[in-house]
Amino acid sequence: MTRGPALGTFITSIALLSACGGGGGGGGSSSGGGGPSPPPPPPITLTFTADSALVPSGLAPTLSWRSSGSACTATGGWSGAKAGTGSEQVAALSQTTTYSLSCTGGAAAAANASLTVVATASHRPEPTTSKVWSEENATSLDYARLPYSVRDMAWNKTRKLLYAVTRMGSPNAENSLLAIDPVTLATQVLPLGAEPWTVEISSNDEFVYIAMASTGSVRRVRTSDFTQDLSLTLGTGTTAVQRVIPSPVDPHTFAVLASGLIPRSSGYGVIVYDDATPRPDALLGDDVNIPFQDFIDIDWNADGTVIHAVGSGSSVGFFDLAVNAQGVRYQRKRLWPTASPGTLVGNRYFSTDGRVFNLAGAVDLDAYLPDYYFTTANRVPMPARGKVFSLGSNRDGGFVDGTRIIAFDIDRYTYIDAIVFNGAASFYGAPLVAWGTDGLAIGGPSEMIIAHGSFAASGGVPPASSATLPLQAAAVTGNTAMGTVNVRAVDIGARAVTADTCGHLYVTTSSGSPVRPGSVMEVDPATLTITRSAITGVEPYLVSASDDCSTLYVAPYYSSSLWRLRASDLATTGILPIPSASFYTGNPNAPLELTRVRAMSVAPGQAQTVAFSTGDIEYSLCSGLDRGVYIYDGDVPRPVYRSDSTFSIKSIVFGANASVLYGEDFDSVYAFDVSAGGLGNPRAVMPYPDGNTFDYDFGRDLYFDPAANRVYNLFGGAFDAAANTQLPKISLKHTAFTTGCGAPMQARVTDRTTGKLFWVGRTDDSRLGVSTYARNGLALTGSLEIGNTNELNNFGYPQHVARLPNNQLAVVTDGGYLVLLQGTLLAP
């Protein structure tokens, strides 16, 4: 009998109850003394299933069984003698019915099993079914749209049912709990009497837990018979329950996140319950020893001993809440700029806003999903499938015309595929839940989608990236007096560029790069071929190379670490931590120490030694919250240099050898002695040239020229280390533009052999300006402007420049362009 549109077929196991009878008396020997008694026969085995857990009223389920017995007897909702193995379509259902079966054979004890098939409401919706192909035309989904307004959902893997809660005003079954068979679309409805907020399934699939925000209560429903098992009202009349999370080790234990748990409290607190009994120790909103508490999400760790809570606003960070028989108590706070709820997968917390945090130590930001299709979306990790799905509205120009889901690799955070439901209702911020092995369910404000297919299954290969950078513009510019320069530009989301002494060109890319997101690439500048690439954290925005061409260092923008790579194959050989004090000490006025690399420099002749200055992640770059200078030898740090002021060293660079480091703060450029004890003996060598120090806060300012033994900054300042004297300020051809609180948006580099200086700036009419200066006297020797065409007018400000052989420069701009210049003007 057909039960309406189906998305596929499978058999749902409802129950397996087998019992073995036991033999008779004690273990004494027989009176005849004829040896041991023969062993009892093995027990009967029995498997008893129905083709669906839910069947619409008026339709008939099919029961199947397999036993090792020779005969069976049916009771309950059916009757009569049955074969040892078989299947049977029983009578049509008018109510929920329990079926029992007992099988026997020989002298073995009988096996007994029972199962319950639920007769669903007669108003089951008639869905619209369809098929949609992915944007890569490699995968697809079959889907149905159902007229339920769903706020939250969860999948019960044992009963193979979706449990969903509906909103007030849902077209069907408002303010209810639904149990939906995603294959037959049969639906059972349990009215709740008020609007539910979230739904969770216990670890053994026995219970459904529901948070009732509007009534400040918790409901629990048994999945075996779809009956309410517990109704619990919390706190005061203003209490709103946000989440109910069952313990991973005991289905009767659950944690509640709710506001208004005590009078006059607006903060969110956490209580642990065992059934209807609260444990005595609780965190009750504002009235706790955690200043400015404002939780937005909670989750258990794997063994049920810790609840991880996420804070926002003035309570930003991750809270570890210890759980024992007495309840829950504050353990520690790990600072990080959190803002959204999410999902805990092992040590990684996947925030719905696209950030992935690593909680293994001091919190680190592992990644920022390269999801630039939606400014805000719901990102859901599905580790069993190796994917993260991002759900949001699809836009055709300025208009929303459906729903888009993007699949990313859960470990590499790279794009795999995308699929669009054209014409479907907007599912902005809607819940997204996996079911089965290849199913997805999406809840929305006016309808829901239930789908399955290859797009949602595990696996999938990201589309092959081009082996060649896409050339966007090429031109020849210049004049007879200065010569011409060939210009090639590629728009790849570039963040930084460097070249080693062997002529290798390395470029880092943003997480939104259309070529190799979040990566460092080695590029052949002649052919624009990508010779190798590697993913290096989230937004790798700085890159430096050792002078022996063996090692690269990459600094991710949102990470308290520095990556070390082997240049020959871009394999990661180390991740150097910045051990900032990112644990809350109890002082609400203590500054946040969430650090990242501001500037870095590899020691001359020592590829495994790197120095880097650090600043605060949350508030830099304008704040001036500088966190010191680190030096690592391999994986071993030297003592950290910190001044007494938070406005400390921002930019650093090694001098002619590893024993001298130059550093810059708001006031001056200093020379430091470098030893096994770190930095020491600072002496000012170049006072700040322009007097205005307040808005000078970016780390990429200093550059050392090994040919002339000089230090340059981006304002045209120069210090001759050999003569130990400050040189006259360079009269720059192009204005030293600054943006916000950063250093001038310019870049400079020298020829390592001759010391000739190359400067790339920005002209008044928004073109790139290239100028050259002689080593002796630093006089202007040539200049030209690149622009005057649509293709060459919108590069943005230059940020980094690298010197290449054959009269070449490579420039990265803040617009994400890599611009390659070559010509006689750039000769040594």
Short mmCIF file of N, CA, C and O in Angstrom, two decimals, residues 418-480:
data_model
loop_
_atom_site.label_atom_id
_atom_site.label_comp_id
_atom_site.label_asym_id
_atom_site.label_seq_id
_atom_site.Cartn_x
_atom_site.Cartn_y
_atom_site.Cartn_z
N ALA A 418 28.00 23.53 -3.44
CA ALA A 418 26.87 24.33 -2.97
C ALA A 418 25.62 23.91 -3.72
O ALA A 418 25.68 23.43 -4.84
N ILE A 419 24.49 24.10 -3.05
CA ILE A 419 23.21 23.73 -3.66
C ILE A 419 22.19 24.83 -3.35
O ILE A 419 22.25 25.46 -2.29
N VAL A 420 21.29 25.08 -4.28
CA VAL A 420 20.31 26.17 -4.14
C VAL A 420 18.91 25.62 -4.33
O VAL A 420 18.63 24.92 -5.30
N PHE A 421 18.02 25.94 -3.38
CA PHE A 421 16.61 25.66 -3.51
C PHE A 421 15.94 26.93 -4.03
O PHE A 421 15.55 27.80 -3.25
N ASN A 422 15.82 27.06 -5.33
CA ASN A 422 15.20 28.26 -5.90
C ASN A 422 13.72 28.32 -5.56
O ASN A 422 13.01 27.31 -5.65
N GLY A 423 13.28 29.50 -5.15
CA GLY A 423 11.87 29.69 -4.87
C GLY A 423 11.42 29.22 -3.51
O GLY A 423 10.28 29.43 -3.13
N ALA A 424 12.30 28.57 -2.77
CA ALA A 424 11.92 28.13 -1.43
C ALA A 424 11.87 29.32 -0.49
O ALA A 424 12.46 30.37 -0.75
N ALA A 425 11.16 29.16 0.60
CA ALA A 425 11.07 30.23 1.58
C ALA A 425 12.45 30.54 2.15
O ALA A 425 13.36 29.72 2.12
N SER A 426 12.61 31.73 2.67
CA SER A 426 13.88 32.11 3.28
C SER A 426 14.10 31.28 4.54
O SER A 426 13.24 31.18 5.40
N PHE A 427 15.30 30.69 4.65
CA PHE A 427 15.65 29.90 5.83
C PHE A 427 16.81 30.55 6.55
O PHE A 427 17.68 29.88 7.08
N TYR A 428 16.82 31.87 6.55
CA TYR A 428 17.87 32.65 7.20
C TYR A 428 17.98 32.28 8.68
O TYR A 428 17.01 32.38 9.43
N GLY A 429 19.16 31.80 9.11
CA GLY A 429 19.38 31.45 10.50
C GLY A 429 18.59 30.26 10.98
O GLY A 429 18.44 30.05 12.18
N ALA A 430 18.05 29.46 10.07
CA ALA A 430 17.18 28.35 10.44
C ALA A 430 18.00 27.15 10.91
O ALA A 430 19.18 27.03 10.61
N PRO A 431 17.36 26.25 11.68
CA PRO A 431 18.08 25.04 12.09
C PRO A 431 18.33 24.12 10.90
O PRO A 431 17.51 24.01 9.99
N LEU A 432 19.47 23.45 10.94
CA LEU A 432 19.86 22.49 9.91
C LEU A 432 20.32 21.24 10.63
O LEU A 432 21.21 21.29 11.48
N VAL A 433 19.71 20.09 10.32
CA VAL A 433 19.97 18.85 11.05
C VAL A 433 20.23 17.73 10.04
O VAL A 433 19.57 17.65 9.00
N ALA A 434 21.20 16.87 10.36
CA ALA A 434 21.47 15.70 9.54
C ALA A 434 20.60 14.54 10.00
O ALA A 434 20.35 14.36 11.20
N TRP A 435 20.12 13.74 9.06
CA TRP A 435 19.41 12.52 9.40
C TRP A 435 19.89 11.39 8.48
O TRP A 435 20.29 11.63 7.34
N GLY A 436 19.84 10.16 9.00
CA GLY A 436 20.31 9.04 8.20
C GLY A 436 21.76 9.20 7.82
O GLY A 436 22.57 9.77 8.55
N THR A 437 22.11 8.70 6.65
CA THR A 437 23.48 8.82 6.15
C THR A 437 23.65 9.90 5.10
O THR A 437 24.77 10.34 4.84
N ASP A 438 22.54 10.35 4.51
CA ASP A 438 22.66 11.37 3.46
C ASP A 438 21.49 12.34 3.49
O ASP A 438 21.15 12.94 2.47
N GLY A 439 20.89 12.52 4.67
CA GLY A 439 19.72 13.39 4.76
C GLY A 439 20.01 14.71 5.43
O GLY A 439 20.91 14.82 6.27
N LEU A 440 19.25 15.73 5.06
CA LEU A 440 19.27 17.04 5.69
C LEU A 440 17.83 17.48 5.93
O LEU A 440 16.96 17.24 5.07
N ALA A 441 17.60 18.12 7.07
CA ALA A 441 16.30 18.72 7.35
C ALA A 441 16.53 20.17 7.72
O ALA A 441 17.44 20.49 8.48
N ILE A 442 15.72 21.06 7.16
CA ILE A 442 15.87 22.50 7.37
C ILE A 442 14.55 23.05 7.89
O ILE A 442 13.49 22.82 7.29
N GLY A 443 14.62 23.76 9.01
CA GLY A 443 13.43 24.40 9.55
C GLY A 443 13.39 25.85 9.13
O GLY A 443 14.42 26.49 8.95
N GLY A 444 12.20 26.39 8.97
CA GLY A 444 12.07 27.77 8.54
C GLY A 444 10.85 28.45 9.11
O GLY A 444 10.02 27.81 9.78
N PRO A 445 10.68 29.74 8.84
CA PRO A 445 9.57 30.50 9.43
C PRO A 445 8.20 30.16 8.86
O PRO A 445 7.19 30.42 9.51
N SER A 446 8.14 29.59 7.66
CA SER A 446 6.83 29.29 7.09
C SER A 446 6.72 27.86 6.56
O SER A 446 5.60 27.39 6.32
N GLU A 447 7.84 27.18 6.39
CA GLU A 447 7.81 25.81 5.92
C GLU A 447 9.14 25.15 6.28
O GLU A 447 10.05 25.79 6.81
N MET A 448 9.24 23.84 6.04
CA MET A 448 10.48 23.12 6.28
C MET A 448 10.82 22.29 5.05
O MET A 448 9.95 22.01 4.22
N ILE A 449 12.08 21.92 4.93
CA ILE A 449 12.54 21.08 3.84
C ILE A 449 13.14 19.81 4.43
O ILE A 449 13.93 19.86 5.37
N ILE A 450 12.76 18.68 3.88
CA ILE A 450 13.38 17.40 4.20
C ILE A 450 13.97 16.86 2.91
O ILE A 450 13.26 16.71 1.91
N ALA A 451 15.28 16.58 2.92
CA ALA A 451 15.97 16.21 1.69
C ALA A 451 16.96 15.10 1.97
O ALA A 451 17.37 14.85 3.09
N HIS A 452 17.34 14.42 0.89
CA HIS A 452 18.43 13.45 1.00
C HIS A 452 19.06 13.29 -0.38
O HIS A 452 18.44 13.54 -1.42
N GLY A 453 20.33 12.89 -0.38
CA GLY A 453 21.03 12.71 -1.65
C GLY A 453 22.52 12.84 -1.50
O GLY A 453 23.06 13.04 -0.40
N SER A 454 23.21 12.75 -2.62
CA SER A 454 24.67 12.70 -2.61
C SER A 454 25.31 13.99 -2.11
O SER A 454 26.41 13.97 -1.55
N PHE A 455 24.64 15.14 -2.26
CA PHE A 455 25.21 16.39 -1.75
C PHE A 455 25.41 16.33 -0.24
O PHE A 455 26.38 16.86 0.29
N ALA A 456 24.48 15.70 0.46
CA ALA A 456 24.53 15.67 1.92
C ALA A 456 25.31 14.50 2.46
O ALA A 456 25.54 14.41 3.66
N ALA A 457 25.76 13.57 1.61
CA ALA A 457 26.47 12.39 2.07
C ALA A 457 27.91 12.73 2.41
O ALA A 457 28.42 13.81 2.08
N SER A 458 28.59 11.80 3.07
CA SER A 458 30.01 12.01 3.38
C SER A 458 30.82 11.99 2.10
O SER A 458 30.39 11.48 1.07
N GLY A 459 32.04 12.53 2.20
CA GLY A 459 32.91 12.57 1.04
C GLY A 459 32.66 13.79 0.19
O GLY A 459 32.07 14.78 0.62
N GLY A 460 33.11 13.72 -1.01
CA GLY A 460 33.02 14.87 -1.91
C GLY A 460 34.37 15.50 -2.09
O GLY A 460 35.12 15.70 -1.14
N VAL A 461 34.70 15.80 -3.29
CA VAL A 461 36.00 16.36 -3.62
C VAL A 461 35.82 17.82 -4.00
O VAL A 461 34.99 18.14 -4.86
N PRO A 462 36.56 18.73 -3.37
CA PRO A 462 36.45 20.14 -3.77
C PRO A 462 36.80 20.30 -5.24
O PRO A 462 37.60 19.54 -5.79
N PRO A 463 36.19 21.26 -5.90
CA PRO A 463 36.54 21.48 -7.30
C PRO A 463 38.01 21.79 -7.45
O PRO A 463 38.61 22.45 -6.60
N ALA A 464 38.61 21.27 -8.50
CA ALA A 464 40.04 21.46 -8.72
C ALA A 464 40.36 22.94 -8.90
O ALA A 464 39.71 23.64 -9.70
N SER A 465 41.32 23.42 -8.15
CA SER A 465 41.74 24.80 -8.30
C SER A 465 42.64 24.93 -9.51
O SER A 465 43.38 24.00 -9.86
N SER A 466 42.59 26.08 -10.13
CA SER A 466 43.45 26.31 -11.27
C SER A 466 44.90 26.25 -10.84
O SER A 466 45.27 26.71 -9.76
N ALA A 467 45.73 25.67 -11.68
CA ALA A 467 47.17 25.63 -11.40
C ALA A 467 47.86 26.93 -11.78
O ALA A 467 49.05 27.10 -11.53
N THR A 468 47.10 27.84 -12.38
CA THR A 468 47.66 29.12 -12.82
C THR A 468 46.81 30.25 -12.28
O THR A 468 45.57 30.19 -12.30
N LEU A 469 47.45 31.28 -11.77
CA LEU A 469 46.70 32.43 -11.28
C LEU A 469 45.98 33.12 -12.43
O LEU A 469 46.55 33.30 -13.52
N PRO A 470 44.72 33.50 -12.21
CA PRO A 470 43.94 34.12 -13.30
C PRO A 470 44.38 35.56 -13.57
O PRO A 470 44.22 36.43 -12.72
N LEU A 471 44.92 35.81 -14.71
CA LEU A 471 45.38 37.16 -15.07
C LEU A 471 44.17 38.05 -15.31
O LEU A 471 43.35 37.77 -16.18
N GLN A 472 44.07 39.14 -14.55
CA GLN A 472 42.93 40.04 -14.69
C GLN A 472 43.26 41.23 -15.56
O GLN A 472 42.41 41.72 -16.30
N ALA A 473 44.48 41.72 -15.49
CA ALA A 473 44.86 42.90 -16.26
C ALA A 473 46.34 42.83 -16.61
O ALA A 473 47.15 42.34 -15.82
N ALA A 474 46.68 43.34 -17.78
CA ALA A 474 48.07 43.42 -18.21
C ALA A 474 48.22 44.68 -19.04
O ALA A 474 47.34 45.04 -19.82
N ALA A 475 49.33 45.38 -18.86
CA ALA A 475 49.54 46.64 -19.58
C ALA A 475 51.02 46.99 -19.55
O ALA A 475 51.81 46.39 -18.81
N VAL A 476 51.37 47.97 -20.36
CA VAL A 476 52.71 48.56 -20.35
C VAL A 476 52.53 50.04 -20.04
O VAL A 476 51.70 50.72 -20.64
N THR A 477 53.29 50.55 -19.08
CA THR A 477 53.15 51.94 -18.69
C THR A 477 54.52 52.55 -18.49
O THR A 477 55.51 51.86 -18.31
N GLY A 478 54.59 53.87 -18.53
CA GLY A 478 55.86 54.56 -18.34
C GLY A 478 56.03 55.70 -19.33
O GLY A 478 55.07 56.15 -19.96
N ASN A 479 57.27 56.15 -19.47
CA ASN A 479 57.55 57.25 -20.39
C ASN A 479 58.98 57.13 -20.88
O ASN A 479 59.77 56.31 -20.38
N THR A 480 59.35 57.94 -21.85
CA THR A 480 60.68 57.84 -22.44
C THR A 480 61.77 58.24 -21.47
O THR A 480 62.89 57.72 -21.52
#
